PDB file of C-alpha atoms and ligand atoms in Angstrom:
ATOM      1  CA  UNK K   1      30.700  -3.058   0.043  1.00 98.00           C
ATOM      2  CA  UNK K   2      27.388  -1.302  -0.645  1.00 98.00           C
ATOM      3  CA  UNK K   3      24.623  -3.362  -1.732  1.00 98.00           C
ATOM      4  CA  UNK K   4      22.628  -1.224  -3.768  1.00 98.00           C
ATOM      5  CA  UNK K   5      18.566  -2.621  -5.272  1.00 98.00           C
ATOM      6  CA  UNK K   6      17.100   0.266  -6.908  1.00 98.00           C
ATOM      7  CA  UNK K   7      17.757   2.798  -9.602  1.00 98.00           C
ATOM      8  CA  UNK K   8      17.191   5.850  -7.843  1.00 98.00           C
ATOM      9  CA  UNK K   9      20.279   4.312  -4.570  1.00 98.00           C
ATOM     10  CA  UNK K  10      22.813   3.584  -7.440  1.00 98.00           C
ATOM     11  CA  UNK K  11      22.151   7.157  -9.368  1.00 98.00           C
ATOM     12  CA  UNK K  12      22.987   8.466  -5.777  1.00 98.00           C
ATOM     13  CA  UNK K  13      26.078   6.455  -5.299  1.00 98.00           C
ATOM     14  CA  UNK K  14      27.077   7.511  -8.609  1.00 98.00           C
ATOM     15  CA  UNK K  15      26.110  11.436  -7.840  1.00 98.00           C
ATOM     16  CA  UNK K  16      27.971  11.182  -4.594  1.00 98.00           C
ATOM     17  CA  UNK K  17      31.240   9.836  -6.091  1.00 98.00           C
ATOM     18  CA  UNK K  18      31.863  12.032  -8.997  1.00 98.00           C
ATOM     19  CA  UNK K  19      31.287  14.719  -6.865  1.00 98.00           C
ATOM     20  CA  UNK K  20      33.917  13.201  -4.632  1.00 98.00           C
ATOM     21  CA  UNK K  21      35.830  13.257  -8.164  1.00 98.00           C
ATOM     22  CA  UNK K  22      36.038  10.031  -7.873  1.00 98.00           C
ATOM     23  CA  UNK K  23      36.490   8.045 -11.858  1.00 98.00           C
ATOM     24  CA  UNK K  24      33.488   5.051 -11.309  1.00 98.00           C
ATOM     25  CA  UNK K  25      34.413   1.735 -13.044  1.00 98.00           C
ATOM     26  CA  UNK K  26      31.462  -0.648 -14.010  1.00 99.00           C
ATOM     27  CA  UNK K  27      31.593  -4.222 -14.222  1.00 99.00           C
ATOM     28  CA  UNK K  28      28.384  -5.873 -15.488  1.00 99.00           C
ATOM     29  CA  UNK K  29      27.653  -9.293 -14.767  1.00 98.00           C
ATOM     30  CA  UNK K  30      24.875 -11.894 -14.616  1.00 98.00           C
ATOM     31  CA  UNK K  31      26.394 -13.399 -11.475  1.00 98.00           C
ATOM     32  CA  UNK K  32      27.216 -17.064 -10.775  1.00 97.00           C
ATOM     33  CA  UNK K  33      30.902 -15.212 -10.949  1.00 98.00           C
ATOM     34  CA  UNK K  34      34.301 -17.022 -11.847  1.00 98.00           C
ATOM     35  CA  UNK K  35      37.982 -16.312 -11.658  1.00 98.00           C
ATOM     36  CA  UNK K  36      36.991 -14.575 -15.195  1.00 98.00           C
ATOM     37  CA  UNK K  37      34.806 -11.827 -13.691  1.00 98.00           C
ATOM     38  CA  UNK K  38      37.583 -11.135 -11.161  1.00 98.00           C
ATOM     39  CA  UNK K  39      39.916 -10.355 -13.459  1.00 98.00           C
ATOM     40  CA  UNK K  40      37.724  -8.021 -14.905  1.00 98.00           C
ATOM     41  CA  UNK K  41      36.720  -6.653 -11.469  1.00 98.00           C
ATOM     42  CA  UNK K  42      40.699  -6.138 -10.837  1.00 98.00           C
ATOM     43  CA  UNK K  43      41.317  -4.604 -14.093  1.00 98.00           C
ATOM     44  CA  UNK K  44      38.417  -1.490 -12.989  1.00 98.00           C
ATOM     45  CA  UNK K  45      40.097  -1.421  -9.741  1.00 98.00           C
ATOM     46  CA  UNK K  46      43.333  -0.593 -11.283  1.00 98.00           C
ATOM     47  CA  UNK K  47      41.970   2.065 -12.636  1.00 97.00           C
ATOM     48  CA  UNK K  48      39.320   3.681 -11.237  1.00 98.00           C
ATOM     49  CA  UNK K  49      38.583   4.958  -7.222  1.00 97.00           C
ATOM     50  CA  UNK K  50      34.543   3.417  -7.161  1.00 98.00           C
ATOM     51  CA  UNK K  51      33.597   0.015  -8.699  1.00 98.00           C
ATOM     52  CA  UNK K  52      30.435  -1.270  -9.546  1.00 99.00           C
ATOM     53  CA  UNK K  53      29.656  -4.810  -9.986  1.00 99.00           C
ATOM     54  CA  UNK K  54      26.183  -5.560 -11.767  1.00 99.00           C
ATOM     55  CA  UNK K  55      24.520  -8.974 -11.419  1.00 98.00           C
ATOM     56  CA  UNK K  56      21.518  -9.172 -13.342  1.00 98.00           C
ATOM     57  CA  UNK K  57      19.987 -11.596 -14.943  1.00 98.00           C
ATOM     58  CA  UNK K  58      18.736 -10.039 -18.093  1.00 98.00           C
ATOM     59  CA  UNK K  59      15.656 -11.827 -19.682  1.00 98.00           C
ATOM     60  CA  UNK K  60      15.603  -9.714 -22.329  1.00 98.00           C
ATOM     61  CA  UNK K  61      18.854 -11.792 -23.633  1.00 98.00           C
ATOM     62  CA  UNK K  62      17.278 -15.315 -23.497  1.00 98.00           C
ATOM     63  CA  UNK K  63      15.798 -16.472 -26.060  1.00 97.00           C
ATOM     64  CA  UNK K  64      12.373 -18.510 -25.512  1.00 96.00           C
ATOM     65  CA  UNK K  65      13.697 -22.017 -25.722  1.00 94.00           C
ATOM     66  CA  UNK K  66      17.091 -20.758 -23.894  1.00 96.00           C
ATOM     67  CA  UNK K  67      18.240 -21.506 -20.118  1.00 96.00           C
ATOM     68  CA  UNK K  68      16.939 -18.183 -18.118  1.00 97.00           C
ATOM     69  CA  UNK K  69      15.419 -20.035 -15.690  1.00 96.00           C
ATOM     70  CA  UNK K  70      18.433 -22.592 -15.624  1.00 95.00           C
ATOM     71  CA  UNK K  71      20.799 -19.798 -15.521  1.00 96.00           C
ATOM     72  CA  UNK K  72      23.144 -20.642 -12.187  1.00 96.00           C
ATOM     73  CA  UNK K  73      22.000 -18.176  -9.704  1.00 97.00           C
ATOM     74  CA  UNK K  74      24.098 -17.828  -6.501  1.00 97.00           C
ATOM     75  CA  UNK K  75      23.870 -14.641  -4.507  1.00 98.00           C
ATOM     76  CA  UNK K  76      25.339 -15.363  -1.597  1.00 98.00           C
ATOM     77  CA  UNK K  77      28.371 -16.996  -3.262  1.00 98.00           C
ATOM     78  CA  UNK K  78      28.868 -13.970  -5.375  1.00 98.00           C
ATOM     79  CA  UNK K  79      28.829 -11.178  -2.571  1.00 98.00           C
ATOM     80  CA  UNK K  80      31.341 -12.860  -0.387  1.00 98.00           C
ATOM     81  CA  UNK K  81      33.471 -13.576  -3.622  1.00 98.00           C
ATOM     82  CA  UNK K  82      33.069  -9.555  -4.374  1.00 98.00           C
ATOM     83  CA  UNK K  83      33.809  -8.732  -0.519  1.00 97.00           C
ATOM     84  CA  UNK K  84      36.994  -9.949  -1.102  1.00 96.00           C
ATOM     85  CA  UNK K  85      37.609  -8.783  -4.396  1.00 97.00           C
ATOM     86  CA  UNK K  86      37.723  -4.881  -3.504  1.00 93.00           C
ATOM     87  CA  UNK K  87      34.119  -3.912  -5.103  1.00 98.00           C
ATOM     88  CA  UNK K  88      32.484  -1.167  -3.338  1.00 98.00           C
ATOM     89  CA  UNK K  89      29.386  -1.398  -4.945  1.00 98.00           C
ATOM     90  CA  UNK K  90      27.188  -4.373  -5.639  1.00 98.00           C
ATOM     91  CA  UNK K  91      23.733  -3.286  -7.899  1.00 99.00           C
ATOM     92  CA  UNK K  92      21.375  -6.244  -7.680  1.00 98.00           C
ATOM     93  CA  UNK K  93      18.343  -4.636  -9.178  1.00 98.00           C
ATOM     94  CA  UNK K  94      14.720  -6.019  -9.275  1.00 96.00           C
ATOM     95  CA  UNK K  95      13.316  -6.363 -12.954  1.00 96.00           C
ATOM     96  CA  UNK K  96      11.290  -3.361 -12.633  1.00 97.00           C
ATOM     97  CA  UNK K  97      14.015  -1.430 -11.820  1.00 98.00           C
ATOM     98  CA  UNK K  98      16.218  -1.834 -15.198  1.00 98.00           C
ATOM     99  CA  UNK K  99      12.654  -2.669 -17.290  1.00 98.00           C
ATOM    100  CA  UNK K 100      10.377  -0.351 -16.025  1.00 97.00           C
ATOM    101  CA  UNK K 101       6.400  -1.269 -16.333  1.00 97.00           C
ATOM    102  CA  UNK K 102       5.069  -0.863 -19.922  1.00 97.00           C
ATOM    103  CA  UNK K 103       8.984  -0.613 -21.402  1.00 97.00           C
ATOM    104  CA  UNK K 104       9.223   0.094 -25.053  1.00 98.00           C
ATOM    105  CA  UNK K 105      12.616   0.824 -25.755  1.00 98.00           C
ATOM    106  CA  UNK K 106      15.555  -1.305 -27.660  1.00 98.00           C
ATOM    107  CA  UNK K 107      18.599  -0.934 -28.535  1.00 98.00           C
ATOM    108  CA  UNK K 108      19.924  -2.612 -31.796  1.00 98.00           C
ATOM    109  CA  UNK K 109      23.052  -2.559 -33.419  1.00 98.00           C
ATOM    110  CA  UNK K 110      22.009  -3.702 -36.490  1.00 98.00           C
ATOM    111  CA  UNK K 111      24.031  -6.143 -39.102  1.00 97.00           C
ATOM    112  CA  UNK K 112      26.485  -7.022 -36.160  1.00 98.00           C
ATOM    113  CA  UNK K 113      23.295  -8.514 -33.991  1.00 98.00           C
ATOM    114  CA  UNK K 114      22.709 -10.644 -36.513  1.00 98.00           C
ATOM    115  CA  UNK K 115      26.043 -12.618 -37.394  1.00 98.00           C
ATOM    116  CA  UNK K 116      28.168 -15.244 -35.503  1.00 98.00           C
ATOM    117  CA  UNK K 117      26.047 -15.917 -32.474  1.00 98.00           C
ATOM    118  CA  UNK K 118      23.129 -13.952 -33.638  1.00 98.00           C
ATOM    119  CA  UNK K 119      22.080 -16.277 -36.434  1.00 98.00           C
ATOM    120  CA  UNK K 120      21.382 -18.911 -33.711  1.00 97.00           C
ATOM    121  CA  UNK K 121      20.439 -16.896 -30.832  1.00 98.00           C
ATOM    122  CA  UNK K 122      18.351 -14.243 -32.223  1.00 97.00           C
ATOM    123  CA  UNK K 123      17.150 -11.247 -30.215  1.00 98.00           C
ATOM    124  CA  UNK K 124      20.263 -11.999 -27.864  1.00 98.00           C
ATOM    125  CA  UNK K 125      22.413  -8.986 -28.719  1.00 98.00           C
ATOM    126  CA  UNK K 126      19.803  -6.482 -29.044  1.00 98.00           C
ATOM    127  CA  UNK K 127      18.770  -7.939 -25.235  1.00 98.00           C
ATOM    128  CA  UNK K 128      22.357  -7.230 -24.618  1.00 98.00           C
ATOM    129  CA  UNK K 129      22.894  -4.278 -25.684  1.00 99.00           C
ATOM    130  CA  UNK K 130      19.288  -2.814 -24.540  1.00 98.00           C
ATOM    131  CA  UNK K 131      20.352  -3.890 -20.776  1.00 98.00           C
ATOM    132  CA  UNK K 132      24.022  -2.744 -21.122  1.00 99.00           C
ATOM    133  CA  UNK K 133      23.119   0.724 -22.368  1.00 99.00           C
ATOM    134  CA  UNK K 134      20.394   0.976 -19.258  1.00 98.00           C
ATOM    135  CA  UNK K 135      23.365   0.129 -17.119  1.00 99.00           C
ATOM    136  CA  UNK K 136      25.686   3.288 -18.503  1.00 99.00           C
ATOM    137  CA  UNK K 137      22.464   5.561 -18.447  1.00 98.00           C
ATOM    138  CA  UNK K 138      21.702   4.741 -14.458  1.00 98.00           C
ATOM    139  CA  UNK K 139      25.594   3.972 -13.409  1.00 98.00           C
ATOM    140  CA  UNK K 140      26.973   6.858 -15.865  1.00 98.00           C
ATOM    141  CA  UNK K 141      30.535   5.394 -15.554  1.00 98.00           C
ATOM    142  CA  UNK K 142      34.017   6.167 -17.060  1.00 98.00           C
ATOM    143  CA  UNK K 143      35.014   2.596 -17.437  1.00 98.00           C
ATOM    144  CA  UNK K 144      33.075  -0.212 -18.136  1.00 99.00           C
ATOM    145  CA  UNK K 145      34.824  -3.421 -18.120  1.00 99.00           C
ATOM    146  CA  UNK K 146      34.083  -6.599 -20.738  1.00 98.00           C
ATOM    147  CA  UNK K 147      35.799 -10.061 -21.544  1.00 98.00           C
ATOM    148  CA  UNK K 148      37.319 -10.959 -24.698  1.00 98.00           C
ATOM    149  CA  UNK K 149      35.578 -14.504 -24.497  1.00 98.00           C
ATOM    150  CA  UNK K 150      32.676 -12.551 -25.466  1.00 98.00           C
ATOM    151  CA  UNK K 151      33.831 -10.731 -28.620  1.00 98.00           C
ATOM    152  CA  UNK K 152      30.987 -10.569 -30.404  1.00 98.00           C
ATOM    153  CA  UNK K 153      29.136  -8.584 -27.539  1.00 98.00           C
ATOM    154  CA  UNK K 154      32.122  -6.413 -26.600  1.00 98.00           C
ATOM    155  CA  UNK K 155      32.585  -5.477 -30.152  1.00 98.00           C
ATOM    156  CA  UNK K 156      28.952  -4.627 -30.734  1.00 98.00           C
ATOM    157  CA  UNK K 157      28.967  -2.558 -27.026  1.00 98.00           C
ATOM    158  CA  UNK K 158      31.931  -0.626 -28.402  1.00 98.00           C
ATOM    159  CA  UNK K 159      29.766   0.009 -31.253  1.00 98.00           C
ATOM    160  CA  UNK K 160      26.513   1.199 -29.475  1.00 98.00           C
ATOM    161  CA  UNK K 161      28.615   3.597 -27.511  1.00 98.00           C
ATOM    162  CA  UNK K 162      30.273   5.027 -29.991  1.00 98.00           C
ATOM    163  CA  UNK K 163      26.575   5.767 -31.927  1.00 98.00           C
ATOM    164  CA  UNK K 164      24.886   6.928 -28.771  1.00 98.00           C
ATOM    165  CA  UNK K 165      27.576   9.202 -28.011  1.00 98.00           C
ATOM    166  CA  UNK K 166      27.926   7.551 -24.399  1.00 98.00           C
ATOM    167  CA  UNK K 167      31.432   8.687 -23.116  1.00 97.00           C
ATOM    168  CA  UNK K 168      32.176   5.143 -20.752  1.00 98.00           C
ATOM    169  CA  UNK K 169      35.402   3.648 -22.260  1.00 98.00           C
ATOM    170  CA  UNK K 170      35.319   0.156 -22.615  1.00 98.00           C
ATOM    171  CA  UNK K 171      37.711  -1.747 -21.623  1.00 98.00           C
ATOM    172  CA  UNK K 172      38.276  -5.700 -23.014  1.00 98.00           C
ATOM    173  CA  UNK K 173      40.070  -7.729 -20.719  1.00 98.00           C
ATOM    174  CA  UNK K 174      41.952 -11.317 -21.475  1.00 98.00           C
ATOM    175  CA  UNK K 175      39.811 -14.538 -21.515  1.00 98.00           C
ATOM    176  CA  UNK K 176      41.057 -16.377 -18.661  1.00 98.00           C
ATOM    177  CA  UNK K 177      41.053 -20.473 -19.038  1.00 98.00           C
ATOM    178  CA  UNK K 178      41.716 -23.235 -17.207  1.00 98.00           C
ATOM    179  CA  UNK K 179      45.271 -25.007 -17.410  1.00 98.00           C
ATOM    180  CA  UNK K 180      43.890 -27.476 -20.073  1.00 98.00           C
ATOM    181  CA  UNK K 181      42.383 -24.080 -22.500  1.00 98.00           C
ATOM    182  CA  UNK K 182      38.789 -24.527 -21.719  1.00 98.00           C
ATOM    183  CA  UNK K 183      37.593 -20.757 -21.545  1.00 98.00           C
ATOM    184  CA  UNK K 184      35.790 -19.600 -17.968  1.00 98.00           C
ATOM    185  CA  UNK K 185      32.180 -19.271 -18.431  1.00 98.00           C
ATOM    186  CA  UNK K 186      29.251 -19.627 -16.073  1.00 96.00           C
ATOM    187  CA  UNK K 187      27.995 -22.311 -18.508  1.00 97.00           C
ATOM    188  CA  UNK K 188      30.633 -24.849 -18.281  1.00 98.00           C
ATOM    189  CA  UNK K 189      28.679 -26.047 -14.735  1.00 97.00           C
ATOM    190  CA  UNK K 190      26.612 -27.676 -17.289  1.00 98.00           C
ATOM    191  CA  UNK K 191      29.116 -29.762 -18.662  1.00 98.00           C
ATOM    192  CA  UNK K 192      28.797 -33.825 -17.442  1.00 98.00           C
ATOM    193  CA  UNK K 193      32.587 -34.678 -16.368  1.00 98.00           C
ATOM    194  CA  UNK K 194      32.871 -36.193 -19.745  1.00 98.00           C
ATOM    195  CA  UNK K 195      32.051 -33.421 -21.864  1.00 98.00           C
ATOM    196  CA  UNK K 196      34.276 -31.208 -19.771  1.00 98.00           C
ATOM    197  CA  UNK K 197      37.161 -33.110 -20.725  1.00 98.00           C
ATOM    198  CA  UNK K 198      35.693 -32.614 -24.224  1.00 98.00           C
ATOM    199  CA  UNK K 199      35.442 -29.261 -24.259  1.00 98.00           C
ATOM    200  CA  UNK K 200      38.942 -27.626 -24.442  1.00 98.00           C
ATOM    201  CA  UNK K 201      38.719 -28.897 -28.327  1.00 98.00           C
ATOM    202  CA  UNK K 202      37.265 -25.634 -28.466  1.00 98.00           C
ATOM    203  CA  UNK K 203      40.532 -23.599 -28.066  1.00 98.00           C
ATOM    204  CA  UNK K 204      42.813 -26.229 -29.113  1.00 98.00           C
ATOM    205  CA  UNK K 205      41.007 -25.864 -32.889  1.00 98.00           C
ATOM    206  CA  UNK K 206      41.522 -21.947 -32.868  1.00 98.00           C
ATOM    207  CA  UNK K 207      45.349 -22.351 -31.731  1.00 98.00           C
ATOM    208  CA  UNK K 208      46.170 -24.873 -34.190  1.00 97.00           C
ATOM    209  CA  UNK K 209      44.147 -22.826 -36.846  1.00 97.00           C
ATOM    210  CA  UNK K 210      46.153 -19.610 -35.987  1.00 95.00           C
ATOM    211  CA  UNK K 211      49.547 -21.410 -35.710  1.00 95.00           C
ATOM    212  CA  UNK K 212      48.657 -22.158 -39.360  1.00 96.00           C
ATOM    213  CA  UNK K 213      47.327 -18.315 -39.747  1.00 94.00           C
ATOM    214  CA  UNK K 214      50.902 -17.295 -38.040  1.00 91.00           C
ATOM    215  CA  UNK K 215      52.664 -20.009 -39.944  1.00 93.00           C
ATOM    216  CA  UNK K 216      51.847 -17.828 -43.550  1.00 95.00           C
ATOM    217  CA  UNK K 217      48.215 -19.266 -44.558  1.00 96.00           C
ATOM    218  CA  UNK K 218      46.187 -16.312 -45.441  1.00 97.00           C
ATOM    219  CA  UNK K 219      43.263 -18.558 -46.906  1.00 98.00           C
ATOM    220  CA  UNK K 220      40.758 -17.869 -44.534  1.00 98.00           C
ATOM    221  CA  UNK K 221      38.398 -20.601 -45.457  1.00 98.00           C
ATOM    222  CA  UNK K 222      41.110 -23.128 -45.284  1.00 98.00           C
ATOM    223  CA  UNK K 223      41.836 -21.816 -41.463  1.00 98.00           C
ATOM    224  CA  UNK K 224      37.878 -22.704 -40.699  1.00 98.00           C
ATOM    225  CA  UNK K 225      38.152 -25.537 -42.194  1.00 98.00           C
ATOM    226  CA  UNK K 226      41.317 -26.912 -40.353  1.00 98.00           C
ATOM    227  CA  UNK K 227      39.388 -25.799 -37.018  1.00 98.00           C
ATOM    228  CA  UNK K 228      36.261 -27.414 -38.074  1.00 98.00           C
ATOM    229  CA  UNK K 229      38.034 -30.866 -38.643  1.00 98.00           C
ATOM    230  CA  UNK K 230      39.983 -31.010 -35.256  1.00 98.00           C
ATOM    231  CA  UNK K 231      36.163 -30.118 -33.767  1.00 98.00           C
ATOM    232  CA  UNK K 232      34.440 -32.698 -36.178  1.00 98.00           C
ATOM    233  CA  UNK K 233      36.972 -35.254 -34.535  1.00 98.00           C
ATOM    234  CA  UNK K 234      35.646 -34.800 -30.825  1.00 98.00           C
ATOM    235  CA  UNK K 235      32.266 -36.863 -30.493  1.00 98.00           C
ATOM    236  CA  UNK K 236      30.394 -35.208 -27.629  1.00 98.00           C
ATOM    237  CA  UNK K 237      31.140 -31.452 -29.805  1.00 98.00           C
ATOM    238  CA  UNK K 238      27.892 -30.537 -32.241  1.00 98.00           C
ATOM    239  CA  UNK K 239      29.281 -27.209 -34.266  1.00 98.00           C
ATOM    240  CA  UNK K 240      27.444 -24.804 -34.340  1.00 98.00           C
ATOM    241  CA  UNK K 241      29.958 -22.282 -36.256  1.00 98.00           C
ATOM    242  CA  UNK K 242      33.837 -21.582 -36.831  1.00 98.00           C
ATOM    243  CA  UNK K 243      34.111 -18.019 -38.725  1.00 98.00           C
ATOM    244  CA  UNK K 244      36.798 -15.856 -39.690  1.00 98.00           C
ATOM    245  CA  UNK K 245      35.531 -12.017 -39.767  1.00 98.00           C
ATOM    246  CA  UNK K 246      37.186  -8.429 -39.665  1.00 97.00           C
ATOM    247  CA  UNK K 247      37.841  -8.117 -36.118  1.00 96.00           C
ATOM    248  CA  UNK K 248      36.168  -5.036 -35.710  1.00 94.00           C
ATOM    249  CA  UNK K 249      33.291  -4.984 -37.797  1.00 95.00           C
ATOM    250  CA  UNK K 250      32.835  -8.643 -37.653  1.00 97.00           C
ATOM    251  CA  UNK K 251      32.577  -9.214 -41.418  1.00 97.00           C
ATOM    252  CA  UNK K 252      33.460 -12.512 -42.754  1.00 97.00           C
ATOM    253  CA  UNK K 253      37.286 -12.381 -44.278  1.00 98.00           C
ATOM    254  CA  UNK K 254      38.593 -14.165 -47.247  1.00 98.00           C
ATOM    255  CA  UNK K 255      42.193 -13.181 -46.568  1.00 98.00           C
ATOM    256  CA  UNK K 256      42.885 -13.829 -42.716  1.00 97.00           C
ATOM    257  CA  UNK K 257      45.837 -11.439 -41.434  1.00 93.00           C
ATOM    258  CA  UNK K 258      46.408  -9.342 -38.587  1.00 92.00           C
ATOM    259  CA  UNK K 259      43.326  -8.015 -37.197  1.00 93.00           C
ATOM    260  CA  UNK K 260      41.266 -11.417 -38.181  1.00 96.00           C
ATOM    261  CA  UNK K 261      39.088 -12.948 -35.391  1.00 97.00           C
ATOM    262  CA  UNK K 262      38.621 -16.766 -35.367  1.00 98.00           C
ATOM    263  CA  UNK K 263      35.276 -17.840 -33.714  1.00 98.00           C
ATOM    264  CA  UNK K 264      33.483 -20.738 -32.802  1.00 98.00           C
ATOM    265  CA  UNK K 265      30.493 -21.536 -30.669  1.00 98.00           C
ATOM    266  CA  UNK K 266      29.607 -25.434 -30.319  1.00 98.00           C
ATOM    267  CA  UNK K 267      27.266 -27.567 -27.645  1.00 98.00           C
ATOM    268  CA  UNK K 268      28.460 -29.855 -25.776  1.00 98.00           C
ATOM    269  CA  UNK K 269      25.251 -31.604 -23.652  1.00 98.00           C
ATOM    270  CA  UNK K 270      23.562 -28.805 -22.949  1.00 96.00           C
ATOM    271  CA  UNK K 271      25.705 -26.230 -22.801  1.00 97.00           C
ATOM    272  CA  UNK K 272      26.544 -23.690 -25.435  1.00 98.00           C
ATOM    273  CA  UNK K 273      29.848 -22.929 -25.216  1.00 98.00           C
ATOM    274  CA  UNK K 274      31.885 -19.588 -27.160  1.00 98.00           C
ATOM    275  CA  UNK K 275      35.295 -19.206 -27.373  1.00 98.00           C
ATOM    276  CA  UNK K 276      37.553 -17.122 -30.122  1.00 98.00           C
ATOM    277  CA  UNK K 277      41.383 -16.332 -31.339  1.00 98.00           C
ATOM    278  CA  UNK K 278      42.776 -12.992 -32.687  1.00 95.00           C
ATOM    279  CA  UNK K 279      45.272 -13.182 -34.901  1.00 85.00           C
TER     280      UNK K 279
HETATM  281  O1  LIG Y 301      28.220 -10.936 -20.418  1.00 88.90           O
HETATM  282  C1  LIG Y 301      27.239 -10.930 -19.654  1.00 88.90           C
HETATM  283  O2  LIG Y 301      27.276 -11.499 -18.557  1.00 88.90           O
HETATM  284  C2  LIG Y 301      25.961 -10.213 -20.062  1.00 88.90           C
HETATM  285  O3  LIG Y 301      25.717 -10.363 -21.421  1.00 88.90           O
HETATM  286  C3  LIG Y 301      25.930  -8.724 -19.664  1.00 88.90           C
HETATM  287  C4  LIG Y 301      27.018  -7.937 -20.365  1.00 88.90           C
HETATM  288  C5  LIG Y 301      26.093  -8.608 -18.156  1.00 88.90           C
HETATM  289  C6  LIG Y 301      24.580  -8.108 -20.055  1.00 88.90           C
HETATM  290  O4  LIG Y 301      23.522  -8.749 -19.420  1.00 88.90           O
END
């Protein structure tokens, strides 16, 4: 595996294997990587001859009360977990490198910042999207690879490419959970021991909500509301939202039906934990 810190190494890499004709697959990360990032890692491999894992950790995403400098940070951990996961390139850049001095530039994808997550985290998607489209623009690959825990930034991603006519595919891979539901995320080492036995209210909400979806109830207010009891009835969970919205646009539904995307983002302790259902 090449471990690659600057801009100007990875266009090289990136030069040297399409020349090759070799498809480059792009995995980008923040690090501190679980079974979850694997399984996105494996899903590039399958189809593409070069992958490129990112970690960075993207200030530009955090908002000024949020946990940047909390964020769990583990280099070494992560490189031998990509060793052995078949990567062939690791980009760890410096901040310089993806912000360069005096940066202006932002990337917004406007009404779906603001929604869902955006109403409480602000700024967070336009970070998002700001670093991700830096990442196509220096790795220029065919694939990039996202996870479905994360809808609201894989659907807005999808979105930005599509307006900036940038050609990588994107790829959404399954949210993979723990045997008890509880969604992989680099924030659940936050959780006390109590609130991660908590925290799998989460997805056991949105399943019983879409069982009643499946079931024949098209009321999509009734669905939130039958997800926001079972989460009103675990005392370590503070709501922050359950929403039904258009699974591609991400506006709120009335009628809830194939296509519909159940959502929900709660604390528990500290940490902020996402987690959604398509129906
Ligand atoms: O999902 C993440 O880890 C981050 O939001 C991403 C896509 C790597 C951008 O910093």
């Amino acid at each position: 595996m090449e471990r690659i810190t600057t801009v100007a190494a990875m266009r090289a890499f990136g030069r040297v294997s399409r020349a090759a004709g070799r498809r480059i697959g792009l995995v980008p990360t923040m690090g501190a990587l679980h079974r979850g990032h694997l399984s996105l890692i494996e899903r590039a491999r399958s189809e593409c001859d070069a992958v490129v894992v990112s970690i960075y950790v993207n200030p530009l995403q955090f908002g000024p009360k949020e946990d940047f400098r909390a964020y769990p940070r583990d280099l070494e951990r992560d490189q031998g977990l990509l060793r052995s996961s078949g990567t062939d390139a690791l980009f760890v850049p410096e901040h310089e490198e993806i912000h360069v001095p005096g940066h202006r530039t932002r990337v917004e994808v406007q009404g779906m910042q603001d929604v869902l997550c955006g109403r409480s985290r602000p700024g967070h998607f336009r970070g998002v999207a700001t670093v991700v489209a830096k990442l196509f623009a220096i790795v220029r690959p065919d694939i990039a690879c996202f996870g479905e825990k994360d809808a609201q930034q894989l659907r807005i991603i999808r979105r930005m490419a599509l307006d900036l006519h940038d050609e990588t595919q994107i790829i959404s891979c399954p949210t993979v959970r723990e045997e008890d539901g509880l969604a992989l995320s680099s924030r659940n080492t936050y959780l006390t021991p109590e609130e991660r036995r908590a925290a799998p209210v989460l997805y056991r909400a949105l399943r019983s909500a879409a069982a009643s979806g499946r079931a024949g109830e098209t009321d999509a207010a009734r669905l939130v509301s039958l997800a926001r009891d079972t989460i009103a009835r675990e005392p370590l969970a503070r709501l922050d939202y359950v929403e039904a919205v258009d699974g591609e646009t991400l506006e709120p539904v009335a009628t809830a039906g194939a296509g519909t995307l159940l959502a929900v983002a709660a604390w528990f302790g500290r940490a902020r934990l996402i987690d959604n259902i398509s129906f």
